[in-house]
PDB file of C-alpha atoms in Angstrom:
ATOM      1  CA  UNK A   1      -9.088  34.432  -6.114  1.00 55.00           C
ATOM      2  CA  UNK A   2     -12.620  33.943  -5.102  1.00 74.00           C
ATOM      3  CA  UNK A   3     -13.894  30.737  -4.170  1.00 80.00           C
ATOM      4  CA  UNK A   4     -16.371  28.010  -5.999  1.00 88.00           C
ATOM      5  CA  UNK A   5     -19.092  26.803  -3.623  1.00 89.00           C
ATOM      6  CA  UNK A   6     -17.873  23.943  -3.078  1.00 91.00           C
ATOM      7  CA  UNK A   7     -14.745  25.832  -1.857  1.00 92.00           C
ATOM      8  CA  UNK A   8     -16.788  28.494   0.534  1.00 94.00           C
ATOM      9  CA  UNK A   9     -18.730  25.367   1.812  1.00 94.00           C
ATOM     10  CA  UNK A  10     -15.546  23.603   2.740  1.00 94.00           C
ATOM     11  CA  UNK A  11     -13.821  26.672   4.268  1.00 95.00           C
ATOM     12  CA  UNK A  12     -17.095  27.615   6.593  1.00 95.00           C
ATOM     13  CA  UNK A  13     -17.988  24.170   7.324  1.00 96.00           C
ATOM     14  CA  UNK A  14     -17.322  23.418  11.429  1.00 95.00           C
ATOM     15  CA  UNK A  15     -17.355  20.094  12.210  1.00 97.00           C
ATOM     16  CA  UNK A  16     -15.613  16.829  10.923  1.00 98.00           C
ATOM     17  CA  UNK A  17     -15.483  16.680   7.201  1.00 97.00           C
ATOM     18  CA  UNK A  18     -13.526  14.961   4.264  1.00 96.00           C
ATOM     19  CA  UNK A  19     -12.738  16.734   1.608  1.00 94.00           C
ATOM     20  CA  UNK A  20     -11.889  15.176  -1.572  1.00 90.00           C
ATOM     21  CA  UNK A  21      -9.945  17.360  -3.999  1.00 83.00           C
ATOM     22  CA  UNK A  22      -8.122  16.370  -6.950  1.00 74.00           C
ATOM     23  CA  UNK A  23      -5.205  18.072  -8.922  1.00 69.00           C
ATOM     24  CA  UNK A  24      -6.055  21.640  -9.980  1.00 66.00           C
ATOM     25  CA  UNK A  25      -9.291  21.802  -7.835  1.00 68.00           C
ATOM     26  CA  UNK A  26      -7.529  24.640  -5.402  1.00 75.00           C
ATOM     27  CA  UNK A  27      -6.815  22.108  -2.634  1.00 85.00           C
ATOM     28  CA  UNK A  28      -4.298  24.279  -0.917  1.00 88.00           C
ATOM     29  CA  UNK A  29      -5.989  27.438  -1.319  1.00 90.00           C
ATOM     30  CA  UNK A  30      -9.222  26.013   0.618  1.00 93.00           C
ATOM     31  CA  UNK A  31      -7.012  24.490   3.235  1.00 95.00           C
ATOM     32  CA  UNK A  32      -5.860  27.766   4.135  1.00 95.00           C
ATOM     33  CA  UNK A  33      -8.595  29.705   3.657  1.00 95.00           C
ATOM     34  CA  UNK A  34     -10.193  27.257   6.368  1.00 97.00           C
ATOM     35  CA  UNK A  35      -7.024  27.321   8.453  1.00 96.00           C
ATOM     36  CA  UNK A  36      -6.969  31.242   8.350  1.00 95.00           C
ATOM     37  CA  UNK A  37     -11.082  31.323   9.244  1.00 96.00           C
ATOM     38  CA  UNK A  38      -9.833  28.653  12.114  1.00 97.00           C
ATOM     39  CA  UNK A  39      -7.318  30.656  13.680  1.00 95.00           C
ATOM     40  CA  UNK A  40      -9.316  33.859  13.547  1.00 92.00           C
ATOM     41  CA  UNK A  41     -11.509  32.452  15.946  1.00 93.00           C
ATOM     42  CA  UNK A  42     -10.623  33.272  19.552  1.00 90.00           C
ATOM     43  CA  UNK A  43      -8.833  30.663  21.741  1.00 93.00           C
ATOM     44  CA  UNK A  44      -9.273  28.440  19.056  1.00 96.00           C
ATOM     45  CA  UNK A  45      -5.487  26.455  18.420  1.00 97.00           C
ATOM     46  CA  UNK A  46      -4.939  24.656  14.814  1.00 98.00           C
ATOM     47  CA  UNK A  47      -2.705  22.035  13.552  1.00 98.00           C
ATOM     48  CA  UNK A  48      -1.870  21.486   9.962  1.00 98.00           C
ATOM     49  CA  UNK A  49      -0.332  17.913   9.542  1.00 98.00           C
ATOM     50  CA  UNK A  50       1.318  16.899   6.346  1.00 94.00           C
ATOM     51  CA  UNK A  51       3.824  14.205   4.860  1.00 92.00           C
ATOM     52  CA  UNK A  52       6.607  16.356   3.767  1.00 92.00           C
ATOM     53  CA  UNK A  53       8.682  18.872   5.417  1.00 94.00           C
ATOM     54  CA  UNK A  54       8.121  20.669   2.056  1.00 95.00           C
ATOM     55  CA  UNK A  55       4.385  21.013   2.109  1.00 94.00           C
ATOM     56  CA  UNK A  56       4.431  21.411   5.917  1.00 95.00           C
ATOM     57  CA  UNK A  57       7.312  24.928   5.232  1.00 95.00           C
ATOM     58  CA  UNK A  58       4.779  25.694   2.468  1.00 95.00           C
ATOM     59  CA  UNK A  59       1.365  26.236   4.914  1.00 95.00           C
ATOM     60  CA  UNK A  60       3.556  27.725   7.248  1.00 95.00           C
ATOM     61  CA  UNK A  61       4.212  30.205   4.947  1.00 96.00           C
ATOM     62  CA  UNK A  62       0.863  31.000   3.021  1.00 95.00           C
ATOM     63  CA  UNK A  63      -1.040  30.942   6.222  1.00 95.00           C
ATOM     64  CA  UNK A  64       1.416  33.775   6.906  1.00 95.00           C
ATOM     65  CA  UNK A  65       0.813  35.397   4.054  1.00 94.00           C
ATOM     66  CA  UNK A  66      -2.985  35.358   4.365  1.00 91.00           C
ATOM     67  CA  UNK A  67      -2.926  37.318   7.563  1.00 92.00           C
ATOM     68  CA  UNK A  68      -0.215  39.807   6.198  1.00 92.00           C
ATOM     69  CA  UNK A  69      -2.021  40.045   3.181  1.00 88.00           C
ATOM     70  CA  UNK A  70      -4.305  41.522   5.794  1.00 85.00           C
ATOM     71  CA  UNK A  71      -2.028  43.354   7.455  1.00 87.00           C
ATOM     72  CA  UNK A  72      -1.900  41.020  10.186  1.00 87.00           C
ATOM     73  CA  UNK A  73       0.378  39.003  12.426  1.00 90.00           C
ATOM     74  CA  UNK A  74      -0.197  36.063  12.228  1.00 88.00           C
ATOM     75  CA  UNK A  75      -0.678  34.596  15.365  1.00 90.00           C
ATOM     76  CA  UNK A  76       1.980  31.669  15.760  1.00 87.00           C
ATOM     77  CA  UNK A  77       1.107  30.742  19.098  1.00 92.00           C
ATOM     78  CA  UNK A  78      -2.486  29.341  18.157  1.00 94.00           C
ATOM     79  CA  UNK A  79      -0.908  27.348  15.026  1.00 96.00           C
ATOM     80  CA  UNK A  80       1.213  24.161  14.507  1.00 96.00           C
ATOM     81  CA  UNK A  81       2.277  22.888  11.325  1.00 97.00           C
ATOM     82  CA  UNK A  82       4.113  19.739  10.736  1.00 97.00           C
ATOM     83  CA  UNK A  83       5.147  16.359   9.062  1.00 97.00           C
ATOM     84  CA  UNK A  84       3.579  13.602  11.259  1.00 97.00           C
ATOM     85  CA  UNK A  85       6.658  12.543  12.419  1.00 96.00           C
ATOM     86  CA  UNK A  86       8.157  16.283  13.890  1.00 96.00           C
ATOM     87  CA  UNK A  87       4.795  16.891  15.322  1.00 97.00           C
ATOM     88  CA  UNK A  88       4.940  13.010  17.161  1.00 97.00           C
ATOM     89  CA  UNK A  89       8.962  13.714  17.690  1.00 96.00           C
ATOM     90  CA  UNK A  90       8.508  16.987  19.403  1.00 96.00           C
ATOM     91  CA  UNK A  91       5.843  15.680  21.682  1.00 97.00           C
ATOM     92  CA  UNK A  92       6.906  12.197  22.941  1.00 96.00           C
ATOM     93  CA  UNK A  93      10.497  14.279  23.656  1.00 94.00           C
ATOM     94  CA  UNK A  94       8.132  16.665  25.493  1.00 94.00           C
ATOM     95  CA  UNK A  95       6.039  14.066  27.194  1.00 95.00           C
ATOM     96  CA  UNK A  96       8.398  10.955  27.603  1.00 93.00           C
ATOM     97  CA  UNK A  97      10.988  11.599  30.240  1.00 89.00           C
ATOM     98  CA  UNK A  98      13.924   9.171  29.319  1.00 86.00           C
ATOM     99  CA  UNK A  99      13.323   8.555  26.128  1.00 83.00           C
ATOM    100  CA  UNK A 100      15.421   6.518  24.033  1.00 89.00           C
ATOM    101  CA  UNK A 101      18.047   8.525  21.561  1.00 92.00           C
ATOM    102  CA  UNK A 102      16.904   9.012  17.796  1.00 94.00           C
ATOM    103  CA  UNK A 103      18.863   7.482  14.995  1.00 94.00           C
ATOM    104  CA  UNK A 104      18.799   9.715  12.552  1.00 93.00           C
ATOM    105  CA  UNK A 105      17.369   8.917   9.298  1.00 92.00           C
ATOM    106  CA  UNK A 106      20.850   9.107   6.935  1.00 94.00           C
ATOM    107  CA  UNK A 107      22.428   6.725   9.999  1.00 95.00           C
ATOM    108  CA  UNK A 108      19.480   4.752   9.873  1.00 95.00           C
ATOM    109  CA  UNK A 109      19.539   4.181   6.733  1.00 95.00           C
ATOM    110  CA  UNK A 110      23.144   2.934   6.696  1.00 96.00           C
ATOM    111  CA  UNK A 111      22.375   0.417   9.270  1.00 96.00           C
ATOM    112  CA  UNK A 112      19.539  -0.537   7.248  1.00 96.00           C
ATOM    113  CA  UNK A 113      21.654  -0.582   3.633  1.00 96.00           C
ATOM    114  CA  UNK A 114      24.549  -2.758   5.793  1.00 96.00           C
ATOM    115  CA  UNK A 115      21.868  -5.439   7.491  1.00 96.00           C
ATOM    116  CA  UNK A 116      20.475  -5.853   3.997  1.00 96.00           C
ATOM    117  CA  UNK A 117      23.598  -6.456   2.307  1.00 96.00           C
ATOM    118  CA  UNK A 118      23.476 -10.205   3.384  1.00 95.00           C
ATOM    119  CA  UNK A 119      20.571 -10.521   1.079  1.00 95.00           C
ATOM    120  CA  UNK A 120      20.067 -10.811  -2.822  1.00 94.00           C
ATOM    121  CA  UNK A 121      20.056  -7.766  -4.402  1.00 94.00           C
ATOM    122  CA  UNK A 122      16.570  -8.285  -5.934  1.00 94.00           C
ATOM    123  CA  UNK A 123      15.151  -9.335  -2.617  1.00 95.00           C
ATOM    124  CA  UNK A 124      15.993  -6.709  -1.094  1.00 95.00           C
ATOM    125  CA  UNK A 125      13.659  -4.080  -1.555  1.00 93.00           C
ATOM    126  CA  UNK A 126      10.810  -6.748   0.148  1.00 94.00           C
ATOM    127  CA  UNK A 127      12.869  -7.110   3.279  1.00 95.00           C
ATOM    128  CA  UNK A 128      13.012  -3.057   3.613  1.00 94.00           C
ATOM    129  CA  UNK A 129       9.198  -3.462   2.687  1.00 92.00           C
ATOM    130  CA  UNK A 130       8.060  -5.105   5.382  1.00 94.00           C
ATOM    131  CA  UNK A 131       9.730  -3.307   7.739  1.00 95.00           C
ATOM    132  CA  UNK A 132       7.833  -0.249   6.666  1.00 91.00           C
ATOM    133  CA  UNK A 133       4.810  -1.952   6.600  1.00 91.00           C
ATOM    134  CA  UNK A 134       5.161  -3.339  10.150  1.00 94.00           C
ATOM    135  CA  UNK A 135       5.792   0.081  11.712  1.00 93.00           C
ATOM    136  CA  UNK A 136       3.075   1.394  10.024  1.00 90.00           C
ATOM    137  CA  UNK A 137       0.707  -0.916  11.778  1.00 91.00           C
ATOM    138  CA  UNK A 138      -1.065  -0.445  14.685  1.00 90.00           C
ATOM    139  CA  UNK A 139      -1.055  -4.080  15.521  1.00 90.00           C
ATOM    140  CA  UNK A 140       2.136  -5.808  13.582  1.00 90.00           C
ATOM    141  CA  UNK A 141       1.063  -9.265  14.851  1.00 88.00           C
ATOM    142  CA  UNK A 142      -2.109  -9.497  12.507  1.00 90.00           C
ATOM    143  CA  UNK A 143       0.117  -9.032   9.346  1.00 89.00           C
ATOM    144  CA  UNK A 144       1.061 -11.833   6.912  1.00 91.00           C
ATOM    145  CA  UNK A 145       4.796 -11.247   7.277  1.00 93.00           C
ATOM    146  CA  UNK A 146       7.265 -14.234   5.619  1.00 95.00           C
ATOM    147  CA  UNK A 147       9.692 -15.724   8.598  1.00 95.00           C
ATOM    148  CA  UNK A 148      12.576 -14.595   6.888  1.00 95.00           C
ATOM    149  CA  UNK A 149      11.406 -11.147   6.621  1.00 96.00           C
ATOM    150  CA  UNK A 150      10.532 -11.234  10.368  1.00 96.00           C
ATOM    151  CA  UNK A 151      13.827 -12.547  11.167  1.00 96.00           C
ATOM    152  CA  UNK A 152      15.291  -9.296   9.470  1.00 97.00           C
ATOM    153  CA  UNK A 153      12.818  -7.011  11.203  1.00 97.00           C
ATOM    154  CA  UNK A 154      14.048  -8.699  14.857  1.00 97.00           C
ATOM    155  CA  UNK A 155      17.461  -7.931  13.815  1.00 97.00           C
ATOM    156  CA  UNK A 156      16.558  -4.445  13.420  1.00 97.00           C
ATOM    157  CA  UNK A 157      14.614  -4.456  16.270  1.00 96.00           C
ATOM    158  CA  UNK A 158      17.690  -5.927  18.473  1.00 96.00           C
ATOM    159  CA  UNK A 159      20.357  -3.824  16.884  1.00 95.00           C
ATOM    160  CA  UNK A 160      18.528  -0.446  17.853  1.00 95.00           C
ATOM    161  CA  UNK A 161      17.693  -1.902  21.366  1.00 94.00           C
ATOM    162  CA  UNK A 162      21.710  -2.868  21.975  1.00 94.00           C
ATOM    163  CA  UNK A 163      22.373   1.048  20.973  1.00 92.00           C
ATOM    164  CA  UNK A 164      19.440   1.952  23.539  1.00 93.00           C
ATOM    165  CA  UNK A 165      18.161   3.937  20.145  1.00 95.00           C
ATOM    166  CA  UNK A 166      15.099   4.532  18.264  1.00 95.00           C
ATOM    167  CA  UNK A 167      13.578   5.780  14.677  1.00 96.00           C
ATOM    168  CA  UNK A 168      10.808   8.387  13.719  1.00 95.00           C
ATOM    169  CA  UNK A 169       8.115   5.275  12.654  1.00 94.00           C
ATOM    170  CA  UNK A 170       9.017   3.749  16.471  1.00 95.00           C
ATOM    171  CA  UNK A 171       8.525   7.467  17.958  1.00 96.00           C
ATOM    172  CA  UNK A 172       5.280   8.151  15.556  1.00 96.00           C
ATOM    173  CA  UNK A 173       3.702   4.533  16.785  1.00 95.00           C
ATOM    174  CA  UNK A 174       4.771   5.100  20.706  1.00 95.00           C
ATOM    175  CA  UNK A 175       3.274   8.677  20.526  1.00 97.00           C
ATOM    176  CA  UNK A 176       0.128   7.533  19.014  1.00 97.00           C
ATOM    177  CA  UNK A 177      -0.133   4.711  21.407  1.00 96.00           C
ATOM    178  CA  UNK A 178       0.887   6.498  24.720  1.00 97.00           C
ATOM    179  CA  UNK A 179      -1.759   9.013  23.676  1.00 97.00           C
ATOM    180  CA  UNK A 180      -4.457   6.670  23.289  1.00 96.00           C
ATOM    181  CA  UNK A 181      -4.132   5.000  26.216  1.00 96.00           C
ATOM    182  CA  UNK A 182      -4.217   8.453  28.172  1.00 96.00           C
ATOM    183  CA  UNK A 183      -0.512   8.396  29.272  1.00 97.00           C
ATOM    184  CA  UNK A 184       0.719  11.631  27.696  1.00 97.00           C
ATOM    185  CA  UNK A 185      -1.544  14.322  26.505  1.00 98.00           C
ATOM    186  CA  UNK A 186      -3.176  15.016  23.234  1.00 98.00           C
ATOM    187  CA  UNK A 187      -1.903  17.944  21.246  1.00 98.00           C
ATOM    188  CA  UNK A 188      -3.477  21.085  22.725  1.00 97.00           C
ATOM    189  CA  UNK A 189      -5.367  21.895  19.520  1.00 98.00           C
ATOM    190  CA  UNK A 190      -8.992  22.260  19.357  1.00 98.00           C
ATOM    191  CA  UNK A 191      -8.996  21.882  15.402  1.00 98.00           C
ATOM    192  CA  UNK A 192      -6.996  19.632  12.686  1.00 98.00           C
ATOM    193  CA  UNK A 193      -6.741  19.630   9.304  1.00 98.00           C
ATOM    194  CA  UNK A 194      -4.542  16.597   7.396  1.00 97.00           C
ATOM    195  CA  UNK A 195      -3.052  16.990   4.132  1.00 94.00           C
ATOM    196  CA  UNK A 196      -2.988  14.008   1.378  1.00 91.00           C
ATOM    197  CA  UNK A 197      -4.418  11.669   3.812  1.00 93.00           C
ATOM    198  CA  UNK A 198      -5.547   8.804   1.368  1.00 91.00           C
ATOM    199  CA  UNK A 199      -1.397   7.909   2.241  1.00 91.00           C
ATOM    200  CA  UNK A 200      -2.352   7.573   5.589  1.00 93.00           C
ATOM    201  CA  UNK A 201      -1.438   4.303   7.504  1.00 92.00           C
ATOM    202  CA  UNK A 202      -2.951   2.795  10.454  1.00 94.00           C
ATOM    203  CA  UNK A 203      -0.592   4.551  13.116  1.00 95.00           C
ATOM    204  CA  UNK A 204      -1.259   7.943  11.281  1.00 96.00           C
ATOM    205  CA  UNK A 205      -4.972   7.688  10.868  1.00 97.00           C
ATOM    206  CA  UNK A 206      -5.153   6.475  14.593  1.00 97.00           C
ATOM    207  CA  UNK A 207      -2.892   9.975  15.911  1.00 97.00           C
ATOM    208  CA  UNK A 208      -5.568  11.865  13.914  1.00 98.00           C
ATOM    209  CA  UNK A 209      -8.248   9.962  15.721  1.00 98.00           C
ATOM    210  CA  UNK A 210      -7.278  10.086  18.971  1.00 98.00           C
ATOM    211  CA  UNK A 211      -7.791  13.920  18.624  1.00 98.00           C
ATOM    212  CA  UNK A 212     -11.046  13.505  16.770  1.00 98.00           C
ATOM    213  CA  UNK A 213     -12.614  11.564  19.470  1.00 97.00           C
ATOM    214  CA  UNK A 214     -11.358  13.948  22.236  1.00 97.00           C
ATOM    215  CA  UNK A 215     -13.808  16.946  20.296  1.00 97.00           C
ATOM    216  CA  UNK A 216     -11.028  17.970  18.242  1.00 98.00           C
ATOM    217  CA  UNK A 217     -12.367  19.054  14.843  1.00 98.00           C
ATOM    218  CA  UNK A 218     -10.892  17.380  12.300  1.00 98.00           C
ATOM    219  CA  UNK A 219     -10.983  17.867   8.300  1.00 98.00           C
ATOM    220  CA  UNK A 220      -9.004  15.296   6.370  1.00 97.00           C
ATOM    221  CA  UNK A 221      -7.839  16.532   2.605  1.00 95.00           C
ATOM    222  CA  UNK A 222      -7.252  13.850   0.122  1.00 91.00           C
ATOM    223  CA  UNK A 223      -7.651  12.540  -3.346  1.00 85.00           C
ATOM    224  CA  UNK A 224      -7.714   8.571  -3.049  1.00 68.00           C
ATOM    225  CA  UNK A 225      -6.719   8.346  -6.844  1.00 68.00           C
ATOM    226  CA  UNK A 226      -3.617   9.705  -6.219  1.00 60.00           C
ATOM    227  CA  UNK A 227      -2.863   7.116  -3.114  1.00 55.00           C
ATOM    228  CA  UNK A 228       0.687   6.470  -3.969  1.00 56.00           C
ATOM    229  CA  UNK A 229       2.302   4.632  -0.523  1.00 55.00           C
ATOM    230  CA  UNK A 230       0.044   1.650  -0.968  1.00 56.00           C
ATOM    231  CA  UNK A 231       3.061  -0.080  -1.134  1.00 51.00           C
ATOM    232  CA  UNK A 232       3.873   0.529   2.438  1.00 60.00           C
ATOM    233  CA  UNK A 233       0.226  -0.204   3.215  1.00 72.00           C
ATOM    234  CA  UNK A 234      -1.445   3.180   3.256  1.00 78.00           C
ATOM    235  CA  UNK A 235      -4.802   3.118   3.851  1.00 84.00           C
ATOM    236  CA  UNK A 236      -6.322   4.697   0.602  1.00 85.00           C
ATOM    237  CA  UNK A 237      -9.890   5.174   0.324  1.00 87.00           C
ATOM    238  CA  UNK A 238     -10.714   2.613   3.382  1.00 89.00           C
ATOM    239  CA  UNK A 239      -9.104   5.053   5.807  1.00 91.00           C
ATOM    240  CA  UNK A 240     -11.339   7.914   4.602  1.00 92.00           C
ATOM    241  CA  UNK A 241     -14.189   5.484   5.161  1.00 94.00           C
ATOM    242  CA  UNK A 242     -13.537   4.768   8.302  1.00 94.00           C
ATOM    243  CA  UNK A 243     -12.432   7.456   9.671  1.00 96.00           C
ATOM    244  CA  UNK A 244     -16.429   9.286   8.031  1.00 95.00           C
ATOM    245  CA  UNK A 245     -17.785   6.418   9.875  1.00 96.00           C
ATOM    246  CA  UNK A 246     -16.149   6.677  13.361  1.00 96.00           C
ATOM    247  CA  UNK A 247     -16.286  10.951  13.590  1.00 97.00           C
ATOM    248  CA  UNK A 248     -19.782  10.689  11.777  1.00 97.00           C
ATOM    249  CA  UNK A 249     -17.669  13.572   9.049  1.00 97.00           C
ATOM    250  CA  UNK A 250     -19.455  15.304   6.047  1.00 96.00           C
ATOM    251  CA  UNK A 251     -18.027  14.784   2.812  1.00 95.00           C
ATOM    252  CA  UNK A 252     -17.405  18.202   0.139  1.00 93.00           C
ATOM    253  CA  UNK A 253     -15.751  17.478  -3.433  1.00 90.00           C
ATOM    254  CA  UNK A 254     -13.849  20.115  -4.777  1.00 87.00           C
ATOM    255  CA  UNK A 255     -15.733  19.315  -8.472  1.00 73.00           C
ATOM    256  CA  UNK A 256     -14.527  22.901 -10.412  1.00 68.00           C
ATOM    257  CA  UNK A 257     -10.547  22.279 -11.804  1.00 63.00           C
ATOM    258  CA  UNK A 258      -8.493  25.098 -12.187  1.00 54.00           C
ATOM    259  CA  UNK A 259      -5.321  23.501 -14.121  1.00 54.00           C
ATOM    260  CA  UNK A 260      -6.278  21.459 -17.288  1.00 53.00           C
ATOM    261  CA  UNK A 261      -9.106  21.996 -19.869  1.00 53.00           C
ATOM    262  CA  UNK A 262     -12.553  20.545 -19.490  1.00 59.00           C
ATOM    263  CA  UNK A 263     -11.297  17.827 -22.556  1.00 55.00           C
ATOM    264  CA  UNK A 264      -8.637  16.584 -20.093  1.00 54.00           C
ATOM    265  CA  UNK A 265     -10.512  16.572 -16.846  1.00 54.00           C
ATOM    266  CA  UNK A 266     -13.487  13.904 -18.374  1.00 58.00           C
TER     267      UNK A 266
END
């Protein structure tokens, strides 16, 4: 399929850059048209970060297919493709010499399902919540958290430091913190791209920054209408801002939509 503009300006575009796209624009189509100019440069090295193993398996696989569609190998070496929490997994096991063991995510939440058990059913959704939301935060003791629910979030805290164990939000957080402070290395990209990054929280926005500011070059993809993890306190349409403001990043909309009729678009 040929590309809009808007699309070819996006793709061709080198240096920091948000690009808005909503449903049916051809979001994933200009992501890897851009990945698979990226990687055709020499010695460049890209990573494609996403939320979902799903979507991450999916890039994998179309960037692929764009260089076999060439009749190309793709060259594997010079890409990485990811959630945020295997890309922050693999490298703080990498980096981190005796690193706490991981908890699993179906044992952790057991533990989590048995701790809460003690509460009212109804309440317990907004114990679980602020859990999330205080791992998601780059600096917990700034958020309005009720005593009780901190009480519950020490518990956890204790229980996984009595089993000398940890979970992928602890990892993701320690990663993004050991990097910033220069005690493990960056990834050894010299481009990112981020998927659906209006559900970015703090310690996700800040892993993508501490590559930005190193001369990575970063493009963030998102559609902050379709934020939908503002309940665990992503970032929305503030992160974008901030993170235009700090890299000094262009902004492209995708305006052309593919999927619905003009009568449904306005």
């Amino acid at each position: 399929m040929a590309h809009t503009p808007s699309q070819k300006a996006a793709v061709v575009y080198d240096r920091n850059l948000i690009l808005f796209a909503g449903p049916g624009s051809g979001k994933t189509s200009t992501s890897i048209a851009k990945g698979r100019r990226i990687v055709g440069i020499p010695d460049s090295r890209l990573c494609m970060v996403t939320f979902t193993t799903a979507a991450a398996a999916e890039t994998q696989q179309r960037m692929t297919a764009s260089f076999a569609n060439e009749r190309q190998q793709l060259p594997s070496d010079r890409l990485i493709t990811g959630t945020f929490h295997s890309l922050a997994l693999r490298h703080y096991q990498r980096h981190v010499k005796g690193h706490p063991k991981l908890l699993p995510p179906p044992a952790r939440s057991a533990m989590l399902q048995s701790m809460l058990a003690k509460y009212l059913k109804d309440d317990r959704a907004a114990y679980a919540l602020s859990l999330e939301q205080y791992q998601g935060a780059l600096n917990p003791s700034r958020l309005r958290i009720p005593a009780e629910h901190m009480g519950f979030i020490e518990e956890y805290l204790q229980k996984m430091a009595a089993t000398h164990a940890t979970d992928l939000a602890t990892i993701m957080r320690d990663c993004t913190m050991l990097m910033a402070a220069g005690e493990i290395p960056l990834l050894p990209i010299t481009h990112l791209i981020g998927d659906e990054m209006q559900d970015a929280d703090e310690v996700q926005l800040e892993f993508i920054l501490n590559h930005t500011r190193s001369g990575v070059i970063t493009t963030l993809v998102a559609d902050d209408d379709q934020t939908i993890y503002e309940w665990r306190s992503a970032l929305g349409y503030a992160g974008l801002q901030r993170f235009a403001a700090e890299a000094n990043a262009k902004t492209i909309t995708l305006g052309e939509n593919f999927r619905s009729r003009e009568e449904v678009v306005a």
